XYZ file of C-alpha atoms in Angstrom:
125
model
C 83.325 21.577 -79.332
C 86.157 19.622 -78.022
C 87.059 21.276 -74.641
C 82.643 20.895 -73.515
C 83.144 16.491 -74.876
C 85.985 16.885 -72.482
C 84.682 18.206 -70.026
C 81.399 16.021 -69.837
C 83.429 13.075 -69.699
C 85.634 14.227 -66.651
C 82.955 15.675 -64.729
C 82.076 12.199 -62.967
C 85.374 11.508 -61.737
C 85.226 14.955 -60.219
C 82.088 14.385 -58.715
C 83.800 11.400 -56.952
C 87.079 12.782 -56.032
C 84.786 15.673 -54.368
C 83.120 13.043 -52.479
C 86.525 11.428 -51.088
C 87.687 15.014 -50.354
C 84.443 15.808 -47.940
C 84.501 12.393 -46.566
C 88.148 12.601 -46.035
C 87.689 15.828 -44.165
C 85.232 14.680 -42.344
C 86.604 11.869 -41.157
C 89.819 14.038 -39.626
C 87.355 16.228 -37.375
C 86.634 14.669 -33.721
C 83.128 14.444 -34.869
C 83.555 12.580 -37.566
C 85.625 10.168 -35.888
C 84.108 9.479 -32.907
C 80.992 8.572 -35.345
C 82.910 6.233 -37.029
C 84.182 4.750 -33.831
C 80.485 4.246 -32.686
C 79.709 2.444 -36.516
C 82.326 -0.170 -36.227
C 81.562 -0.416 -32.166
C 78.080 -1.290 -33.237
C 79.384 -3.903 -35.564
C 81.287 -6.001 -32.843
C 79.926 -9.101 -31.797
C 80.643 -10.255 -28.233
C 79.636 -13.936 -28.366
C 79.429 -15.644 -31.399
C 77.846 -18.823 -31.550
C 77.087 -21.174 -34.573
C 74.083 -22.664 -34.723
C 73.202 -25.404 -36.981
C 69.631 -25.486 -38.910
C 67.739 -28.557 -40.532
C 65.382 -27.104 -42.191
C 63.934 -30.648 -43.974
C 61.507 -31.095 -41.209
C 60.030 -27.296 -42.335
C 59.495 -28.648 -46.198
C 57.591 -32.342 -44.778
C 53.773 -31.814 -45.207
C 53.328 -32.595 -41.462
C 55.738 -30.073 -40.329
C 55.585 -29.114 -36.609
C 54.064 -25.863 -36.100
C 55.970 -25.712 -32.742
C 59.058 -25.787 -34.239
C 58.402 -22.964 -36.893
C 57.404 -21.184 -33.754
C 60.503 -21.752 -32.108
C 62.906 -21.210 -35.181
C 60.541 -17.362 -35.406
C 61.907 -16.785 -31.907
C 65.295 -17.491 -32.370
C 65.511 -14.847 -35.631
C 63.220 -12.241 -33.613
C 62.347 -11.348 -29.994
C 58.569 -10.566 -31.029
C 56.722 -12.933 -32.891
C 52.755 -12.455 -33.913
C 51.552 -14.995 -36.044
C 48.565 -13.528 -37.783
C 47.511 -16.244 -40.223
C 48.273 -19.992 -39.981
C 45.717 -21.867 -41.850
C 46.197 -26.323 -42.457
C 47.635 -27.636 -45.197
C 45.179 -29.393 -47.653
C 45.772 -32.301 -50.089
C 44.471 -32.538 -53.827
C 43.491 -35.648 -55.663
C 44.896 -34.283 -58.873
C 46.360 -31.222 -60.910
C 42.638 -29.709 -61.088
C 41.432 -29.636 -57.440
C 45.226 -28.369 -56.624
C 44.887 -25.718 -58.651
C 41.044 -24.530 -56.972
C 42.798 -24.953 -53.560
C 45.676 -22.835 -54.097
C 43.941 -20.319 -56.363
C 46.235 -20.405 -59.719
C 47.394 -22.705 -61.915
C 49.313 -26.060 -61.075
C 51.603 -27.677 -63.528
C 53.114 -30.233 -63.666
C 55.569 -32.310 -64.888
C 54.521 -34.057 -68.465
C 57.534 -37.005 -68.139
C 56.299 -38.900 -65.151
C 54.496 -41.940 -65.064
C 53.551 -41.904 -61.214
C 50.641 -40.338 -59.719
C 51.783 -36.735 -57.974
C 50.935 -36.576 -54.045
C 49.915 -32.983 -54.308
C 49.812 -30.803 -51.105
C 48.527 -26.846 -50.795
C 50.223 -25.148 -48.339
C 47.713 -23.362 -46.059
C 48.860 -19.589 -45.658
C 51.017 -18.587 -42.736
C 52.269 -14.804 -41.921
C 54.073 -13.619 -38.967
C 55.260 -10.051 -38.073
């Protein structure tokens, strides 16, 4: 009974020193480390350049759709915008919640009447 509790509980760190021993053989082989080589190739960068984002002109409720085109661009080479539908506003919590099609809270504290906006849907691929 106490050599199979033994057992049990060494038979993951087995399982992971088999796993080191394969990789570590494979790794010795030409093959294996000329496919390496080509993994951390593929991870070099030959120009790096920083590029700095303000992304408070995306959140105003007039936000330029040329931009968000531009900004798609820059993260991929093919861009297809397949819906883009207009912003709408809402007088109050109830007509917000019919335009955007579940319900809006909001906050119980303020004294201030909410401008409420429903972002129209846009999808890109």
């Amino acid at each position: 009974m106490m050599v199979e509790s033994s057992s049990k509980r060494w038979r993951p760190y087995l399982a992971g020193a088999a796993v080191i021993a394969v990789a570590a053989v494979g790794l010795s082989l030409p093959a294996g480390q000329t496919l390496l080589g080509r993994i951390f190739k593929s991870l070099r960068v030959q120009k790096v350049q920083a590029v700095n984002v303000d992304l408070s002109s995306f959140t105003d409720p007039n936000a330029n759709p040329a931009l968000h085109q531009m900004v798609a661009q820059m993260i991929s080479d093919k861009v297809v915008v397949t819906v883009n539908e207009q912003d709408q506003p809402a007088s109050d919590a109830a007509a917000a919640t019919q335009l955007a099609g579940f319900p809006v809270q909001l906050l119980g504290s303020r004294k201030d009447a909410p401008k409420l906006v429903v972002s129209g849907a846009h999808g890109s691929i």
